[in-house]
XYZ file of C-alpha atoms in Angstrom:
682
model
C -0.151 0.024 0.287
C 1.239 3.485 -1.201
C 0.367 6.971 0.469
C 1.408 10.012 -1.122
C 1.109 12.605 1.458
C 0.309 16.451 1.108
C 1.056 19.108 2.701
C -2.183 21.414 2.789
C -1.991 24.909 3.637
C -3.731 25.924 6.778
C -5.700 28.152 4.665
C -7.284 25.648 2.534
C -7.668 23.060 5.526
C -10.047 25.941 7.388
C -12.155 25.997 4.077
C -12.385 22.339 3.697
C -13.655 22.487 7.278
C -15.914 25.027 6.690
C -17.899 23.579 3.994
C -18.106 19.422 3.242
C -20.396 16.848 3.408
C -21.506 12.740 2.647
C -23.906 10.236 2.710
C -25.884 7.600 1.220
C -26.332 4.702 -1.193
C -28.242 4.346 -4.384
C -31.088 6.975 -4.977
C -34.120 6.377 -4.523
C -37.287 8.383 -5.598
C -38.157 11.182 -3.024
C -41.731 12.743 -1.866
C -39.906 15.713 -0.468
C -37.213 18.361 -1.729
C -36.077 18.862 1.995
C -35.544 17.133 5.607
C -39.139 17.098 7.174
C -38.643 20.013 9.782
C -41.048 19.771 12.615
C -42.027 23.342 13.495
C -41.562 22.417 17.440
C -38.165 21.399 16.714
C -35.100 23.588 17.269
C -33.490 24.942 15.043
C -29.926 22.803 15.902
C -32.538 19.426 16.179
C -31.324 17.258 13.591
C -33.444 15.782 10.885
C -33.779 13.127 8.760
C -34.411 12.205 4.674
C -36.827 10.584 3.533
C -34.744 9.103 0.538
C -31.309 9.811 -1.494
C -33.358 12.263 -3.669
C -33.804 14.476 -0.495
C -30.500 14.430 0.540
C -29.472 15.501 -3.045
C -31.568 18.003 -3.169
C -30.547 19.577 0.433
C -27.135 19.563 -0.404
C -27.269 20.986 -4.136
C -29.450 24.215 -3.076
C -27.186 25.196 -0.383
C -23.612 24.284 -2.330
C -24.810 26.287 -5.050
C -25.583 29.061 -2.644
C -21.833 28.931 -1.362
C -20.365 28.312 -4.417
C -18.237 30.933 -6.511
C -15.755 31.617 -9.312
C -13.132 29.429 -6.979
C -15.651 26.719 -5.675
C -16.560 26.872 -2.208
C -13.590 29.693 -1.318
C -10.655 31.572 -2.269
C -9.492 29.806 -5.012
C -9.645 26.209 -3.613
C -11.988 23.557 -4.725
C -12.721 20.492 -2.962
C -10.534 17.120 -3.248
C -11.757 14.465 -5.675
C -11.343 10.779 -5.757
C -13.160 10.201 -8.790
C -12.448 10.699 -12.888
C -14.797 12.776 -14.271
C -17.286 13.347 -11.305
C -18.321 9.706 -10.848
C -17.381 6.899 -9.179
C -14.560 4.381 -10.903
C -15.749 0.929 -11.795
C -16.227 -1.432 -9.305
C -13.478 -3.167 -7.349
C -12.656 -6.800 -8.488
C -13.316 -8.971 -5.443
C -9.925 -10.846 -6.515
C -7.795 -7.709 -6.663
C -4.784 -8.418 -4.441
C -1.965 -6.666 -3.449
C 0.860 -7.403 -0.423
C 0.964 -5.622 2.420
C 4.289 -4.946 5.214
C 5.633 -7.746 7.250
C 7.319 -7.166 10.443
C 10.894 -6.457 11.187
C 11.158 -8.818 14.028
C 13.595 -8.146 16.887
C 16.234 -11.264 17.308
C 15.162 -11.888 20.727
C 13.921 -15.282 22.200
C 10.623 -14.992 24.139
C 9.711 -17.418 26.861
C 6.216 -18.441 27.173
C 4.855 -19.479 30.779
C 1.972 -18.890 32.939
C 2.971 -15.927 34.490
C 0.561 -13.640 36.981
C -0.072 -10.444 35.557
C 1.098 -7.102 37.938
C -0.996 -4.137 38.955
C -0.388 -1.800 35.713
C -1.617 1.477 34.785
C -3.625 2.499 31.677
C -4.235 5.271 29.780
C -5.678 8.743 31.719
C -9.067 8.498 30.601
C -11.822 10.771 31.268
C -14.722 8.311 32.147
C -13.963 4.980 33.852
C -15.052 1.955 31.574
C -14.960 4.391 28.231
C -11.206 3.799 26.543
C -9.059 6.255 24.474
C -6.819 5.725 21.825
C -3.453 6.749 22.811
C -0.160 6.156 21.602
C 0.990 3.214 24.499
C -0.930 0.567 25.175
C -0.362 -2.128 28.114
C -2.019 -5.498 29.450
C 0.515 -6.085 32.126
C 2.557 -8.287 30.043
C 3.625 -6.194 27.161
C 4.019 -2.609 26.022
C 2.564 -1.543 22.280
C 4.480 1.617 21.542
C 4.037 3.890 18.500
C 6.756 5.808 17.394
C 8.100 7.454 14.317
C 5.058 6.020 12.293
C 5.998 1.954 13.287
C 4.312 -0.457 16.245
C 6.879 -1.882 18.429
C 5.963 -5.006 21.039
C 7.882 -5.032 24.000
C 7.811 -7.551 26.492
C 7.946 -6.916 30.057
C 7.393 -9.839 31.631
C 11.092 -10.175 32.577
C 13.570 -8.475 34.547
C 14.414 -6.033 31.298
C 12.271 -5.160 28.641
C 12.507 -6.976 25.276
C 11.748 -5.187 22.307
C 10.666 -8.112 20.294
C 8.801 -6.634 17.188
C 8.446 -3.753 14.575
C 6.076 -3.048 12.189
C 5.483 -0.418 10.039
C 2.767 0.221 7.261
C 4.194 1.665 4.135
C 3.762 5.838 4.566
C 1.017 5.544 6.635
C 0.742 8.342 9.438
C -0.455 6.525 12.621
C -2.124 8.769 15.101
C -3.212 6.321 17.549
C -4.319 2.505 18.816
C -6.892 0.989 20.486
C -5.693 -2.825 22.079
C -8.370 -5.387 23.074
C -6.814 -8.943 23.612
C -4.409 -9.764 20.935
C -5.804 -7.309 18.416
C -4.858 -3.612 18.111
C -6.597 -1.152 16.152
C -4.093 1.392 14.402
C -5.901 4.614 13.505
C -3.928 5.888 10.551
C -4.339 9.160 8.479
C -3.140 9.487 4.591
C -3.773 11.723 1.705
C -3.797 10.330 -1.724
C -3.431 7.043 -3.161
C -4.429 5.057 -0.593
C -7.012 2.506 -2.118
C -5.952 -0.442 -4.510
C -4.670 0.286 -8.114
C -8.022 -1.058 -9.201
C -9.454 2.856 -8.615
C -9.414 5.532 -11.361
C -5.976 7.017 -11.352
C -5.808 10.267 -9.294
C -1.927 11.149 -10.530
C -1.419 14.414 -11.745
C -4.452 15.966 -10.062
C -3.304 17.419 -6.879
C -5.097 19.382 -4.469
C -8.637 20.952 -5.182
C -8.761 18.101 -8.196
C -7.264 14.978 -7.258
C -6.072 14.108 -3.814
C -8.612 13.634 -0.703
C -7.731 12.873 3.252
C -8.464 8.904 3.806
C -9.238 7.305 6.912
C -7.148 3.849 7.385
C -7.840 1.579 10.385
C -5.621 -1.433 10.701
C -5.966 -4.617 12.432
C -3.026 -6.500 13.807
C -2.726 -9.720 15.463
C 0.026 -9.401 18.078
C -0.343 -13.126 19.565
C 2.863 -13.606 18.388
C 5.192 -10.576 19.015
C 7.756 -11.511 17.447
C 5.383 -11.649 14.324
C 2.712 -9.109 14.181
C 0.850 -8.977 11.259
C -1.936 -7.059 9.412
C -5.000 -8.971 9.630
C -8.001 -6.640 8.176
C -7.702 -2.796 6.949
C -10.966 -0.485 6.975
C -10.237 2.656 4.265
C -12.581 5.477 4.212
C -12.831 8.953 2.873
C -12.551 11.422 5.738
C -10.353 12.507 8.730
C -9.912 11.187 11.916
C -11.783 13.244 14.727
C -12.086 11.224 17.510
C -12.586 7.621 18.809
C -13.943 5.764 21.755
C -13.967 2.132 22.896
C -16.353 0.243 25.725
C -16.114 -2.979 25.928
C -15.147 -4.647 22.170
C -17.208 -1.750 21.028
C -15.170 0.879 19.311
C -17.060 4.267 18.316
C -15.136 6.387 15.416
C -15.806 9.887 14.726
C -14.614 10.971 10.834
C -15.079 14.141 9.553
C -15.789 13.702 5.703
C -15.535 16.319 2.343
C -17.523 15.932 -0.722
C -15.498 14.023 -3.704
C -14.980 14.798 -7.621
C -16.427 18.328 -7.792
C -13.772 19.486 -10.559
C -14.301 23.073 -9.901
C -13.235 25.556 -12.362
C -11.412 28.885 -12.100
C -11.943 32.118 -13.717
C -10.333 32.074 -17.248
C -8.332 35.518 -16.881
C -9.143 38.589 -14.763
C -12.448 40.704 -14.321
C -16.122 40.143 -13.350
C -17.053 38.827 -16.311
C -14.647 35.971 -15.908
C -15.569 35.459 -12.311
C -19.255 35.602 -12.829
C -18.701 32.923 -15.836
C -16.651 30.764 -13.798
C -19.335 31.167 -11.159
C -22.299 29.899 -13.439
C -19.811 27.195 -14.251
C -19.620 25.719 -10.864
C -22.815 26.039 -9.913
C -23.519 23.798 -12.934
C -21.003 21.209 -11.579
C -23.009 20.880 -8.420
C -26.588 20.770 -10.460
C -24.811 17.738 -12.607
C -23.176 15.853 -9.593
C -24.904 12.764 -8.216
C -25.110 11.006 -5.101
C -21.803 9.208 -5.477
C -20.301 12.919 -5.137
C -21.691 13.280 -1.837
C -20.968 10.143 -0.532
C -18.096 8.577 2.271
C -17.179 5.744 0.339
C -15.244 2.199 2.206
C -13.206 0.005 1.285
C -12.657 -3.305 3.728
C -9.658 -5.690 3.215
C -8.620 -9.002 4.511
C -5.070 -9.972 4.891
C -4.045 -13.613 4.136
C -1.233 -15.145 6.110
C 1.291 -14.835 2.799
C 0.188 -11.191 3.131
C -2.139 -11.087 -0.167
C -5.014 -8.842 0.406
C -8.541 -8.943 -1.048
C -11.282 -7.167 -1.142
C -14.117 -8.091 1.215
C -16.735 -5.112 1.046
C -17.049 -1.479 -0.360
C -19.327 1.053 -0.732
C -21.091 3.963 0.989
C -20.361 4.032 4.450
C -23.895 5.395 5.424
C -27.023 4.882 3.784
C -29.578 8.301 2.960
C -31.585 7.768 5.727
C -28.659 7.879 8.203
C -27.532 11.230 7.387
C -29.187 14.135 9.453
C -29.367 17.901 8.896
C -29.831 20.389 11.358
C -33.275 22.448 10.450
C -30.914 25.523 10.643
C -28.410 25.027 7.633
C -24.709 23.845 9.602
C -22.547 23.535 6.492
C -21.357 20.777 4.144
C -19.428 18.605 6.382
C -20.723 15.254 7.584
C -19.528 14.326 10.914
C -20.226 10.315 10.916
C -20.218 7.961 13.999
C -19.094 4.223 12.838
C -19.614 1.268 15.226
C -17.345 -1.238 15.211
C -17.508 -4.465 16.922
C -13.025 -5.278 17.430
C -13.860 -8.651 18.523
C -15.306 -9.585 15.100
C -13.195 -7.850 12.627
C -13.566 -4.606 10.786
C -16.880 -4.824 9.387
C -19.240 -1.390 9.683
C -22.277 -2.748 12.191
C -23.795 0.827 11.995
C -22.857 4.458 10.823
C -24.866 7.768 11.895
C -24.038 10.973 9.890
C -24.462 14.978 10.685
C -24.031 17.419 8.369
C -21.846 19.683 10.141
C -18.263 20.518 11.301
C -17.271 19.576 14.877
C -14.083 18.893 16.771
C -15.406 18.157 20.435
C -16.486 14.199 21.311
C -17.606 13.350 24.573
C -18.848 9.678 25.602
C -20.345 8.533 28.592
C -20.718 4.543 29.065
C -24.301 5.009 27.389
C -24.078 7.996 25.130
C -21.821 9.914 22.954
C -22.267 13.541 22.516
C -20.158 15.874 19.002
C -20.713 19.515 19.641
C -20.348 21.073 16.441
C -20.511 25.126 15.694
C -22.748 27.140 13.480
C -21.941 28.082 10.120
C -21.124 30.897 8.510
C -20.868 32.177 5.025
C -17.828 34.817 6.086
C -17.693 35.958 2.957
C -20.782 37.124 2.964
C -20.054 39.223 5.977
C -17.804 42.312 4.861
C -18.473 44.857 7.722
C -15.900 44.137 10.790
C -18.804 44.720 13.279
C -20.975 42.328 11.608
C -18.332 40.186 12.192
C -17.960 40.820 15.955
C -21.843 40.679 16.476
C -21.454 37.254 14.616
C -18.581 35.955 16.690
C -20.336 37.601 20.223
C -23.575 35.823 19.405
C -22.205 31.998 18.482
C -23.865 29.052 20.143
C -22.345 25.731 20.209
C -24.803 23.081 19.180
C -24.708 19.571 20.631
C -25.929 16.048 19.482
C -26.621 13.283 21.437
C -26.183 9.908 20.401
C -27.525 6.436 22.193
C -24.877 3.846 22.639
C -25.884 1.825 25.268
C -26.374 -0.944 22.458
C -23.131 -1.906 21.382
C -24.482 -3.027 18.061
C -26.209 0.633 17.049
C -26.185 4.271 17.467
C -29.341 5.981 18.009
C -29.951 9.910 17.810
C -31.504 10.942 20.617
C -31.720 15.045 20.447
C -29.679 18.400 20.516
C -29.261 21.521 21.969
C -27.507 24.649 22.194
C -25.142 26.708 24.620
C -23.792 30.034 24.610
C -20.479 30.633 23.374
C -17.503 27.730 22.766
C -16.249 24.955 24.300
C -12.838 24.266 25.408
C -12.534 21.032 24.665
C -13.894 17.120 25.625
C -13.204 18.025 29.420
C -16.082 20.806 28.526
C -18.601 18.212 28.765
C -20.040 15.518 31.398
C -22.631 13.477 32.063
C -24.335 12.779 35.530
C -27.943 11.434 35.966
C -28.739 11.787 32.783
C -27.473 15.434 33.070
C -25.509 16.824 30.393
C -23.174 19.560 32.451
C -21.375 22.015 29.819
C -18.643 24.967 30.033
C -18.684 27.723 27.602
C -16.979 30.473 27.168
C -18.546 33.691 25.327
C -15.848 34.736 23.393
C -13.463 32.396 21.446
C -9.805 32.073 22.535
C -8.288 33.850 19.400
C -10.165 36.813 20.876
C -8.686 39.057 23.136
C -11.905 40.668 24.231
C -12.137 42.147 27.800
C -16.162 41.077 28.254
C -15.762 37.544 27.535
C -17.581 35.300 30.716
C -17.903 32.076 30.937
C -21.051 29.675 31.441
C -21.789 26.314 33.073
C -24.997 24.792 31.689
C -26.732 21.918 32.497
C -29.276 20.024 29.610
C -31.657 17.156 29.549
C -33.336 15.177 27.223
C -36.642 15.692 26.546
C -39.183 14.813 23.802
C -35.972 14.770 21.231
C -34.006 18.007 22.672
C -31.719 18.717 24.972
C -33.194 21.424 27.193
C -31.300 23.603 29.027
C -32.619 22.971 32.736
C -30.321 25.089 34.598
C -27.279 27.334 34.401
C -24.831 29.698 35.724
C -23.088 32.700 34.257
C -20.893 35.761 34.948
C -17.765 32.884 35.355
C -14.043 34.347 35.152
C -15.116 37.998 33.278
C -12.858 39.315 31.249
C -11.149 35.716 30.951
C -11.397 32.320 29.311
C -11.541 28.876 30.656
C -8.025 26.745 30.645
C -9.422 23.978 32.632
C -12.409 21.755 33.358
C -13.315 19.131 35.498
C -16.692 17.420 36.360
C -16.557 15.407 39.265
C -19.732 13.701 40.823
C -22.475 16.973 41.349
C -19.075 19.131 41.888
C -17.520 20.989 38.995
C -14.041 22.552 38.701
C -13.779 25.694 36.497
C -10.053 27.302 35.926
C -10.178 30.802 34.071
C -7.427 32.695 33.200
C -6.056 36.319 31.807
C -3.655 37.735 34.632
C -4.583 35.524 37.583
C -5.955 31.944 37.800
C -9.426 31.568 39.862
C -10.175 28.299 40.497
C -13.856 27.973 41.011
C -16.029 25.463 42.429
C -19.480 24.466 41.625
C -22.285 22.835 43.262
C -24.156 21.024 40.538
C -26.073 18.512 43.347
C -29.722 20.447 41.411
C -29.261 20.805 38.210
C -31.848 23.151 37.802
C -29.973 25.872 39.895
C -25.901 25.222 39.563
C -23.974 27.363 41.575
C -20.665 29.206 41.839
C -19.967 28.071 45.716
C -16.202 29.227 46.137
C -13.435 31.119 44.258
C -9.301 31.065 44.375
C -7.280 33.466 43.135
C -3.549 32.853 42.300
C -1.179 33.585 39.966
C -0.704 31.388 36.628
C -3.743 29.001 36.075
C -4.170 25.076 35.665
C -4.623 23.293 32.364
C -5.185 20.106 33.458
C -7.101 19.134 36.606
C -7.066 15.336 38.144
C -8.594 14.544 41.599
C -6.550 12.123 43.514
C -9.055 12.048 46.731
C -12.374 13.689 48.156
C -10.482 16.493 49.025
C -7.630 17.085 47.328
C -7.159 18.220 43.066
C -3.783 18.476 41.297
C -3.689 20.977 38.916
C -0.912 20.947 36.378
C -0.316 24.025 34.102
C 1.782 27.410 33.599
C 2.940 29.747 36.884
C 2.905 33.367 36.050
C 3.520 36.849 37.167
C 0.837 39.352 38.764
C 0.950 40.537 34.965
C 0.122 36.860 33.324
C 3.626 36.348 31.959
C 4.078 32.498 32.266
C 6.971 31.339 34.152
C 6.760 27.666 33.928
C 5.253 24.577 34.146
C 3.526 24.303 37.836
C 2.060 21.930 39.643
C -0.419 22.864 42.437
C -2.315 20.818 45.088
C -5.632 22.079 46.170
C -7.537 21.380 49.231
C -11.120 21.552 47.979
C -12.898 19.591 51.037
C -14.777 23.042 51.691
C -15.941 23.993 48.271
C -16.771 27.453 49.577
C -13.160 28.138 50.572
C -10.658 26.258 47.933
C -7.079 26.382 49.213
C -4.003 26.072 47.450
C -1.856 24.274 50.117
C 1.798 23.611 48.242
C 2.782 24.437 44.664
C 5.701 23.036 42.311
C 7.363 24.518 39.757
C 9.718 24.006 36.686
C 11.062 27.291 35.605
C 10.900 27.534 31.851
C 8.992 24.166 32.081
C 6.131 22.958 29.890
C 4.931 19.796 29.874
C 2.319 17.735 27.299
C -0.106 17.037 30.180
C -1.153 20.587 30.065
C -2.688 20.111 26.434
C -3.426 16.443 26.522
C -4.330 14.619 29.249
C -2.700 10.594 28.115
C 0.476 12.073 28.960
C -0.162 12.642 32.739
C -0.069 9.713 34.996
C -0.962 9.340 38.754
C -0.409 6.215 40.055
C -2.494 5.908 43.231
C -1.124 3.075 45.442
C 2.351 5.653 46.062
C 0.789 8.856 45.258
C 3.314 8.968 42.143
C 2.728 11.594 39.422
C 4.677 11.146 36.400
C 4.913 14.192 33.924
C 7.069 14.851 30.716
C 9.130 17.869 30.794
C 11.267 20.194 28.812
C 12.328 23.243 29.795
C 14.868 25.521 28.373
C 16.608 28.819 28.857
C 19.390 31.356 27.626
C 22.112 32.934 29.787
C 23.272 36.184 28.217
C 25.681 36.892 30.884
C 27.578 33.413 30.087
C 26.400 32.720 26.622
C 25.310 29.181 27.239
C 21.905 27.538 27.165
C 20.499 25.469 29.985
C 17.631 23.133 30.312
C 16.270 19.308 30.377
C 14.640 16.738 28.276
C 12.812 13.893 30.123
C 10.292 13.298 33.019
C 9.956 14.411 36.533
C 8.317 12.333 39.488
C 6.313 13.594 41.910
C 5.245 12.516 45.228
C 1.957 13.968 46.296
C -0.267 13.262 49.605
C -2.285 15.383 51.689
C 0.619 17.101 53.432
C 2.198 18.491 50.049
C 4.544 18.077 46.826
C 7.781 16.099 47.068
C 10.022 16.072 44.182
C 11.679 12.040 43.630
C 13.565 12.076 40.759
C 14.273 13.824 37.370
C 14.313 10.565 34.584
C 16.451 11.617 31.398
C 15.285 9.642 29.111
C 18.915 8.896 26.898
C 21.476 6.637 26.775
C 25.025 7.181 27.594
C 25.608 8.178 24.048
C 22.807 10.035 23.010
C 22.351 13.911 22.939
C 19.896 15.038 25.994
C 18.717 17.929 23.713
C 17.489 15.300 20.841
C 13.628 16.150 20.238
C 13.673 12.213 20.113
C 14.583 12.219 23.952
C 11.063 14.189 24.948
C 8.910 11.811 27.020
C 5.378 11.124 25.496
C 4.106 8.717 27.829
C 5.057 7.099 31.102
C 3.260 3.741 32.685
C 3.807 2.176 35.621
C 4.265 -2.011 35.707
C 4.488 -4.034 38.846
C 7.004 -2.542 40.420
C 8.801 -0.309 37.374
C 7.849 3.011 35.758
C 8.734 2.995 32.041
C 9.052 6.497 30.506
C 8.864 6.373 26.243
C 10.190 8.494 23.987
C 10.738 8.716 20.319
C 14.300 7.479 21.082
C 13.546 4.652 23.456
C 12.275 3.021 26.555
C 13.635 3.466 30.107
C 13.111 1.103 32.849
C 13.064 2.668 35.824
C 12.393 1.786 39.745
C 8.670 2.392 41.043
C 10.368 3.520 44.747
C 12.954 5.744 43.579
C 12.871 6.497 40.062
C 16.501 5.048 39.606
C 17.459 3.848 36.265
C 17.250 0.124 35.365
C 17.741 -0.390 32.038
C 17.337 1.500 28.206
C 15.922 -0.109 25.074
C 16.936 2.227 22.311
C 14.396 1.628 18.694
C 16.973 2.189 16.706
C 20.875 1.187 17.310
């Protein structure tokens, strides 16, 4: 399999995000032109399509309103993977190709019935809802993604042993999930990632021939020396997020229209632009269902590496696509259900015609937050732009995932402003708590404020039943954590107010406490009912950041939160500040491990100083104590090399493993003293 990568300009990506879509199967004759809209349903509620004709009429009508002389914006057209605007011929079911095989390490493996020691897992938001990561373990083996390769490390002996390495061509592997002897690799690619029987895309370029393609690769790891690909699911689209409950994976994908070969003006001037616009409208009018449908191909791989197409077709049927009553763009967010124990067959799929990046899941429901679509090209007045930004809302769509075989739309709601991340949402006793800020993080307005809104499902909508505002005026949210019926919100501009909220009455949420200190926390982690850890940045009273700061808060009295200790790393930053999966808390010993990078320049001496690695902290009710700094290098490796940056930390038994792009360091759990080092490249 070969993937041609294309680096797309940020402008082009943002335009794609503003106007994409997908859906369906074979067209049938519908009775209505647009989705059925119940007048009692809110403008953000989703409506299904009666048939493919309805869907096609909907997307054509809105696409023609948007299209201009350069396609859907500023001279960039949509990617296309089809020839002449139609699907290429069906793949021959006998089409075969060869996939990469394992480059096995020459290390013997001694099998035996050994008990599995206690081990840490991915730091997730909700218990029972696993999240993809670049490191996974079951206590006997470590699976590590580094430099686009999957590595199998046996950790049953006194020292870790690298047994096998698997590389999948030039696919960019982003995340993985582990279940038993199966790993699912989530890989993103651009270009020719399908089999050679598809129509050639060479020479067409972005805006004419390349699209983002997502690959889900199933790997059998039962033999660590010979890991092998067993199946591959490829689909149009871009990876957004995924969750796994038991063996059921819910994959969230953002997809774009394909095959719309827009023209551009032939020469300059108004006439040329108008002619190009009319030609592009005709291209949309002539489009077919296939131009708007996300396509997928499922392949199986034999023991000798031969690939056979098992299934292919539309990812969604027309009646599985939904659109908000108020137009939200031509993107499609798809929720794809896969049972990891039964191969990569798509068990169910549901789509929303909108764009969105924020996904939250409890054990029973999955929520997708989407932003209202705005035709920015039609707004020329700066005051009008400011009004749109200031009055923006975020729509939230709820899907029932309690049945592992299906996804059912339950209702939609809306909150003021913008959300920070998945941590901005939390379900408790059937209600959804949402934290939002009235201004986006890229605006420096002094008039922002934040809200906690409580929504509950009622008659097909997510109805607001409680809200408290006025939080962090002139600031924006930097961290959120909901724990039971208590909420914690950190806002920041110059100081760090930690707000505590009483959410025991969902109809009357209240701010009950506030603590103002310099700096901010970007990630909050509970270590008991009374203690909360904050990881972020220290700062001056004027808001200038000084370096990574770990704070220990006493929240036993919500009305009077206190910081009882802090630990600051001057000029430092940690991946845990923006990716919770990089944070490790090992409750049995109170150990926190953070990846750390520091750098400073001394003007007087003309020298640089710094550290790259991880830091271990012991955190108890009495305070924070540094255990040791861990340098993830061997004796012959430059500690300033980017490969030395620690990405993840794992505890297995009496050992801490810190993982970087360069290698795996084994340290003792009690002292963090170095035990052994495995370098990925010799």
